Amino acid sequence: EPEVTQTPSHQVTQMGQEVILRCVPISNHLYFYWYRQILGQKVEFLVSFYNNEISEKSEIFDDQFSVERPDGSNFTLKIRSTKLEDSAMYFCASNTLAGGTDTQYFGPGTRLTVL
Amino acid sequence: QQQVKQSPQSLIVQKGGISIINCAYENTAFDYFPWYQQFPGKGPALLIAIRPDVSEKKEGRFTISFNKSAKQFSLHIMDSQPGDSATYFCAASMQPFSGGYNKLIFGAGTRLAVHP
């Protein structure tokens, strides 16, 4: 069964450093998302991406964040200068509306620890 | 208005019992209500979903009950099993008229423990 994959599974970085989180969405999906989950809290929407541009972003997704689909398969989230409060699980998700389905498929997540 | 409120925060059920988790929303534009199941260290996985044109949807031991007038929906897990122990999130989204992306607004989550 197709699945969303994410790398790395765990990233440790120093405050102020740049990190890039990588995702490979399901191959025929058209819509891509990043969510984050601070430990013990709910999953929060960060950004959605379609047709090579951001469709919507939350207030969390400030100028320090950017997303890119550099090729036909990868979808990346970059945090330019990490802060302690960026420590969280970051989930990539994708879906397609073909057939009227709204199901978003989530990857296993990248745990980001900012020291 | 974008919030989805979920209760209880945690739930302990004996094996074979019924687990019930409730969610409420404010925004009447929401038109898709999924439930996600998350095991520790894993991403959320879709369990079951409903649209507001039906009041109930059942898939195996999992049932969503939907009350449009009250703006509430709930997940019932019948014959709960220890393997059901996980965190459950309700969510809501609205399908843009023109179709397209649909960000999910999640509830706070319910940690379910099913004891043998």
mmCIF file with all atom_site columns, N, CA and C in Angstrom, chain B residues 47-87:
data_model
loop_
_atom_site.group_PDB
_atom_site.id
_atom_site.type_symbol
_atom_site.label_atom_id
_atom_site.label_alt_id
_atom_site.label_comp_id
_atom_site.label_asym_id
_atom_site.label_entity_id
_atom_site.label_seq_id
_atom_site.pdbx_PDB_ins_code
_atom_site.Cartn_x
_atom_site.Cartn_y
_atom_site.Cartn_z
_atom_site.occupancy
_atom_site.B_iso_or_equiv
_atom_site.pdbx_formal_charge
_atom_site.auth_seq_id
_atom_site.auth_comp_id
_atom_site.auth_asym_id
_atom_site.auth_atom_id
_atom_site.pdbx_PDB_model_num
ATOM 1   N N  . LEU B 1 47 ? -9.199  6.678  10.637 1.00 0.00 ? 47 LEU B N  1
ATOM 2   C CA . LEU B 1 47 ? -9.963  5.552  11.165 1.00 0.00 ? 47 LEU B CA 1
ATOM 3   C C  . LEU B 1 47 ? -11.313 5.463  10.466 1.00 0.00 ? 47 LEU B C  1
ATOM 4   N N  . ILE B 1 48 ? -12.028 6.547  10.476 1.00 0.00 ? 48 ILE B N  1
ATOM 5   C CA . ILE B 1 48 ? -13.371 6.598  9.907  1.00 0.00 ? 48 ILE B CA 1
ATOM 6   C C  . ILE B 1 48 ? -13.725 8.074  9.745  1.00 0.00 ? 48 ILE B C  1
ATOM 7   N N  . ALA B 1 49 ? -14.591 8.373  8.784  1.00 0.00 ? 49 ALA B N  1
ATOM 8   C CA . ALA B 1 49 ? -14.962 9.767  8.538  1.00 0.00 ? 49 ALA B CA 1
ATOM 9   C C  . ALA B 1 49 ? -16.425 9.848  8.144  1.00 0.00 ? 49 ALA B C  1
ATOM 10  N N  . ILE B 1 50 ? -17.009 11.020 8.343  1.00 0.00 ? 50 ILE B N  1
ATOM 11  C CA . ILE B 1 50 ? -18.418 11.215 8.036  1.00 0.00 ? 50 ILE B CA 1
ATOM 12  C C  . ILE B 1 50 ? -18.636 12.594 7.446  1.00 0.00 ? 50 ILE B C  1
ATOM 13  N N  . ARG B 1 51 ? -19.655 12.706 6.634  1.00 0.00 ? 51 ARG B N  1
ATOM 14  C CA . ARG B 1 51 ? -20.106 14.005 6.129  1.00 0.00 ? 51 ARG B CA 1
ATOM 15  C C  . ARG B 1 51 ? -21.445 14.321 6.771  1.00 0.00 ? 51 ARG B C  1
ATOM 16  N N  . PRO B 1 52 ? -21.816 15.596 6.830  1.00 0.00 ? 52 PRO B N  1
ATOM 17  C CA . PRO B 1 52 ? -23.006 15.984 7.596  1.00 0.00 ? 52 PRO B CA 1
ATOM 18  C C  . PRO B 1 52 ? -24.334 15.575 6.982  1.00 0.00 ? 52 PRO B C  1
ATOM 19  N N  . ASP B 1 53 ? -24.320 14.919 5.835  1.00 0.00 ? 53 ASP B N  1
ATOM 20  C CA . ASP B 1 53 ? -25.588 14.521 5.242  1.00 0.00 ? 53 ASP B CA 1
ATOM 21  C C  . ASP B 1 53 ? -26.104 13.191 5.805  1.00 0.00 ? 53 ASP B C  1
ATOM 22  N N  . VAL B 1 54 ? -25.305 12.565 6.669  1.00 0.00 ? 54 VAL B N  1
ATOM 23  C CA . VAL B 1 54 ? -25.761 11.342 7.341  1.00 0.00 ? 54 VAL B CA 1
ATOM 24  C C  . VAL B 1 54 ? -25.577 11.506 8.843  1.00 0.00 ? 54 VAL B C  1
ATOM 25  N N  . SER B 1 55 ? -26.355 10.773 9.618  1.00 0.00 ? 55 SER B N  1
ATOM 26  C CA . SER B 1 55 ? -26.284 10.911 11.076 1.00 0.00 ? 55 SER B CA 1
ATOM 27  C C  . SER B 1 55 ? -25.428 9.837  11.726 1.00 0.00 ? 55 SER B C  1
ATOM 28  N N  . GLU B 1 56 ? -25.109 8.813  10.966 1.00 0.00 ? 56 GLU B N  1
ATOM 29  C CA . GLU B 1 56 ? -24.309 7.747  11.550 1.00 0.00 ? 56 GLU B CA 1
ATOM 30  C C  . GLU B 1 56 ? -23.563 7.014  10.455 1.00 0.00 ? 56 GLU B C  1
ATOM 31  N N  . LYS B 1 57 ? -22.348 6.589  10.804 1.00 0.00 ? 57 LYS B N  1
ATOM 32  C CA . LYS B 1 57 ? -21.571 5.762  9.895  1.00 0.00 ? 57 LYS B CA 1
ATOM 33  C C  . LYS B 1 57 ? -20.862 4.705  10.711 1.00 0.00 ? 57 LYS B C  1
ATOM 34  N N  . LYS B 1 58 ? -20.944 3.476  10.235 1.00 0.00 ? 58 LYS B N  1
ATOM 35  C CA . LYS B 1 58 ? -20.372 2.358  10.978 1.00 0.00 ? 58 LYS B CA 1
ATOM 36  C C  . LYS B 1 58 ? -19.383 1.616  10.108 1.00 0.00 ? 58 LYS B C  1
ATOM 37  N N  . GLU B 1 59 ? -18.230 1.311  10.686 1.00 0.00 ? 59 GLU B N  1
ATOM 38  C CA . GLU B 1 59 ? -17.239 0.480  10.008 1.00 0.00 ? 59 GLU B CA 1
ATOM 39  C C  . GLU B 1 59 ? -16.673 -0.485 11.039 1.00 0.00 ? 59 GLU B C  1
ATOM 40  N N  . GLY B 1 60 ? -17.147 -1.705 10.968 1.00 0.00 ? 60 GLY B N  1
ATOM 41  C CA . GLY B 1 60 ? -16.701 -2.701 11.935 1.00 0.00 ? 60 GLY B CA 1
ATOM 42  C C  . GLY B 1 60 ? -17.128 -2.324 13.346 1.00 0.00 ? 60 GLY B C  1
ATOM 43  N N  . ARG B 1 61 ? -16.169 -2.237 14.251 1.00 0.00 ? 61 ARG B N  1
ATOM 44  C CA . ARG B 1 61 ? -16.486 -1.888 15.640 1.00 0.00 ? 61 ARG B CA 1
ATOM 45  C C  . ARG B 1 61 ? -16.549 -0.378 15.873 1.00 0.00 ? 61 ARG B C  1
ATOM 46  N N  . PHE B 1 62 ? -16.261 0.400  14.849 1.00 0.00 ? 62 PHE B N  1
ATOM 47  C CA . PHE B 1 62 ? -16.188 1.855  14.985 1.00 0.00 ? 62 PHE B CA 1
ATOM 48  C C  . PHE B 1 62 ? -17.410 2.520  14.357 1.00 0.00 ? 62 PHE B C  1
ATOM 49  N N  . THR B 1 63 ? -18.031 3.419  15.118 1.00 0.00 ? 63 THR B N  1
ATOM 50  C CA . THR B 1 63 ? -19.209 4.134  14.648 1.00 0.00 ? 63 THR B CA 1
ATOM 51  C C  . THR B 1 63 ? -19.055 5.619  14.944 1.00 0.00 ? 63 THR B C  1
ATOM 52  N N  . ILE B 1 64 ? -19.367 6.436  13.950 1.00 0.00 ? 64 ILE B N  1
ATOM 53  C CA . ILE B 1 64 ? -19.473 7.877  14.182 1.00 0.00 ? 64 ILE B CA 1
ATOM 54  C C  . ILE B 1 64 ? -20.954 8.212  14.254 1.00 0.00 ? 64 ILE B C  1
ATOM 55  N N  . SER B 1 65 ? -21.327 8.954  15.297 1.00 0.00 ? 65 SER B N  1
ATOM 56  C CA . SER B 1 65 ? -22.665 9.531  15.390 1.00 0.00 ? 65 SER B CA 1
ATOM 57  C C  . SER B 1 65 ? -22.537 11.027 15.185 1.00 0.00 ? 65 SER B C  1
ATOM 58  N N  . PHE B 1 66 ? -23.405 11.577 14.357 1.00 0.00 ? 66 PHE B N  1
ATOM 59  C CA . PHE B 1 66 ? -23.281 12.985 13.989 1.00 0.00 ? 66 PHE B CA 1
ATOM 60  C C  . PHE B 1 66 ? -24.603 13.695 14.262 1.00 0.00 ? 66 PHE B C  1
ATOM 61  N N  . ASN B 1 67 ? -24.534 14.790 15.008 1.00 0.00 ? 67 ASN B N  1
ATOM 62  C CA . ASN B 1 67 ? -25.721 15.588 15.311 1.00 0.00 ? 67 ASN B CA 1
ATOM 63  C C  . ASN B 1 67 ? -25.508 16.986 14.757 1.00 0.00 ? 67 ASN B C  1
ATOM 64  N N  . LYS B 1 68 ? -26.051 17.221 13.578 1.00 0.00 ? 68 LYS B N  1
ATOM 65  C CA . LYS B 1 68 ? -25.787 18.481 12.879 1.00 0.00 ? 68 LYS B CA 1
ATOM 66  C C  . LYS B 1 68 ? -26.360 19.672 13.635 1.00 0.00 ? 68 LYS B C  1
ATOM 67  N N  . SER B 1 69 ? -27.558 19.520 14.188 1.00 0.00 ? 69 SER B N  1
ATOM 68  C CA . SER B 1 69 ? -28.185 20.653 14.868 1.00 0.00 ? 69 SER B CA 1
ATOM 69  C C  . SER B 1 69 ? -27.411 21.046 16.127 1.00 0.00 ? 69 SER B C  1
ATOM 70  N N  . ALA B 1 70 ? -26.850 20.058 16.799 1.00 0.00 ? 70 ALA B N  1
ATOM 71  C CA . ALA B 1 70 ? -26.076 20.326 18.013 1.00 0.00 ? 70 ALA B CA 1
ATOM 72  C C  . ALA B 1 70 ? -24.616 20.628 17.705 1.00 0.00 ? 70 ALA B C  1
ATOM 73  N N  . LYS B 1 71 ? -24.214 20.426 16.471 1.00 0.00 ? 71 LYS B N  1
ATOM 74  C CA . LYS B 1 71 ? -22.823 20.604 16.044 1.00 0.00 ? 71 LYS B CA 1
ATOM 75  C C  . LYS B 1 71 ? -21.893 19.746 16.891 1.00 0.00 ? 71 LYS B C  1
ATOM 76  N N  . GLN B 1 72 ? -22.276 18.488 16.987 1.00 0.00 ? 72 GLN B N  1
ATOM 77  C CA . GLN B 1 72 ? -21.488 17.544 17.766 1.00 0.00 ? 72 GLN B CA 1
ATOM 78  C C  . GLN B 1 72 ? -21.354 16.235 16.992 1.00 0.00 ? 72 GLN B C  1
ATOM 79  N N  . PHE B 1 73 ? -20.257 15.554 17.230 1.00 0.00 ? 73 PHE B N  1
ATOM 80  C CA . PHE B 1 73 ? -20.092 14.220 16.669 1.00 0.00 ? 73 PHE B CA 1
ATOM 81  C C  . PHE B 1 73 ? -19.256 13.396 17.630 1.00 0.00 ? 73 PHE B C  1
ATOM 82  N N  . SER B 1 74 ? -19.462 12.111 17.579 1.00 0.00 ? 74 SER B N  1
ATOM 83  C CA . SER B 1 74 ? -18.792 11.252 18.538 1.00 0.00 ? 74 SER B CA 1
ATOM 84  C C  . SER B 1 74 ? -18.340 9.949  17.883 1.00 0.00 ? 74 SER B C  1
ATOM 85  N N  . LEU B 1 75 ? -17.330 9.374  18.500 1.00 0.00 ? 75 LEU B N  1
ATOM 86  C CA . LEU B 1 75 ? -16.796 8.088  18.066 1.00 0.00 ? 75 LEU B CA 1
ATOM 87  C C  . LEU B 1 75 ? -17.147 7.050  19.119 1.00 0.00 ? 75 LEU B C  1
ATOM 88  N N  . HIS B 1 76 ? -17.740 5.961  18.673 1.00 0.00 ? 76 HIS B N  1
ATOM 89  C CA . HIS B 1 76 ? -18.032 4.845  19.565 1.00 0.00 ? 76 HIS B CA 1
ATOM 90  C C  . HIS B 1 76 ? -17.184 3.660  19.128 1.00 0.00 ? 76 HIS B C  1
ATOM 91  N N  . ILE B 1 77 ? -16.463 3.088  20.066 1.00 0.00 ? 77 ILE B N  1
ATOM 92  C CA . ILE B 1 77 ? -15.708 1.866  19.786 1.00 0.00 ? 77 ILE B CA 1
ATOM 93  C C  . ILE B 1 77 ? -16.370 0.751  20.569 1.00 0.00 ? 77 ILE B C  1
ATOM 94  N N  . MET B 1 78 ? -17.001 -0.155 19.852 1.00 0.00 ? 78 MET B N  1
ATOM 95  C CA . MET B 1 78 ? -17.682 -1.275 20.492 1.00 0.00 ? 78 MET B CA 1
ATOM 96  C C  . MET B 1 78 ? -16.674 -2.389 20.768 1.00 0.00 ? 78 MET B C  1
ATOM 97  N N  . ASP B 1 79 ? -16.966 -3.186 21.797 1.00 0.00 ? 79 ASP B N  1
ATOM 98  C CA . ASP B 1 79 ? -16.102 -4.331 22.123 1.00 0.00 ? 79 ASP B CA 1
ATOM 99  C C  . ASP B 1 79 ? -14.634 -3.900 22.124 1.00 0.00 ? 79 ASP B C  1
ATOM 100 N N  . SER B 1 80 ? -14.315 -2.874 22.894 1.00 0.00 ? 80 SER B N  1
ATOM 101 C CA . SER B 1 80 ? -12.963 -2.316 22.913 1.00 0.00 ? 80 SER B CA 1
ATOM 102 C C  . SER B 1 80 ? -11.928 -3.383 23.272 1.00 0.00 ? 80 SER B C  1
ATOM 103 N N  . GLN B 1 81 ? -10.803 -3.311 22.579 1.00 0.00 ? 81 GLN B N  1
ATOM 104 C CA . GLN B 1 81 ? -9.721  -4.279 22.756 1.00 0.00 ? 81 GLN B CA 1
ATOM 105 C C  . GLN B 1 81 ? -8.438  -3.569 23.196 1.00 0.00 ? 81 GLN B C  1
ATOM 106 N N  . PRO B 1 82 ? -7.552  -4.289 23.887 1.00 0.00 ? 82 PRO B N  1
ATOM 107 C CA . PRO B 1 82 ? -6.283  -3.663 24.282 1.00 0.00 ? 82 PRO B CA 1
ATOM 108 C C  . PRO B 1 82 ? -5.527  -3.063 23.097 1.00 0.00 ? 82 PRO B C  1
ATOM 109 N N  . GLY B 1 83 ? -5.659  -3.656 21.933 1.00 0.00 ? 83 GLY B N  1
ATOM 110 C CA . GLY B 1 83 ? -5.010  -3.131 20.733 1.00 0.00 ? 83 GLY B CA 1
ATOM 111 C C  . GLY B 1 83 ? -5.585  -1.808 20.271 1.00 0.00 ? 83 GLY B C  1
ATOM 112 N N  . ASP B 1 84 ? -6.730  -1.403 20.817 1.00 0.00 ? 84 ASP B N  1
ATOM 113 C CA . ASP B 1 84 ? -7.317  -0.101 20.490 1.00 0.00 ? 84 ASP B CA 1
ATOM 114 C C  . ASP B 1 84 ? -6.674  1.023  21.300 1.00 0.00 ? 84 ASP B C  1
ATOM 115 N N  . SER B 1 85 ? -5.861  0.662  22.272 1.00 0.00 ? 85 SER B N  1
ATOM 116 C CA . SER B 1 85 ? -5.210  1.669  23.113 1.00 0.00 ? 85 SER B CA 1
ATOM 117 C C  . SER B 1 85 ? -4.331  2.567  22.251 1.00 0.00 ? 85 SER B C  1
ATOM 118 N N  . ALA B 1 86 ? -4.683  3.824  22.204 1.00 0.00 ? 86 ALA B N  1
ATOM 119 C CA . ALA B 1 86 ? -4.031  4.793  21.319 1.00 0.00 ? 86 ALA B CA 1
ATOM 120 C C  . ALA B 1 86 ? -4.603  6.169  21.658 1.00 0.00 ? 86 ALA B C  1
ATOM 121 N N  . THR B 1 87 ? -4.115  7.171  20.952 1.00 0.00 ? 87 THR B N  1
ATOM 122 C CA . THR B 1 87 ? -4.712  8.508  21.053 1.00 0.00 ? 87 THR B CA 1
ATOM 123 C C  . THR B 1 87 ? -5.614  8.727  19.852 1.00 0.00 ? 87 THR B C  1
#
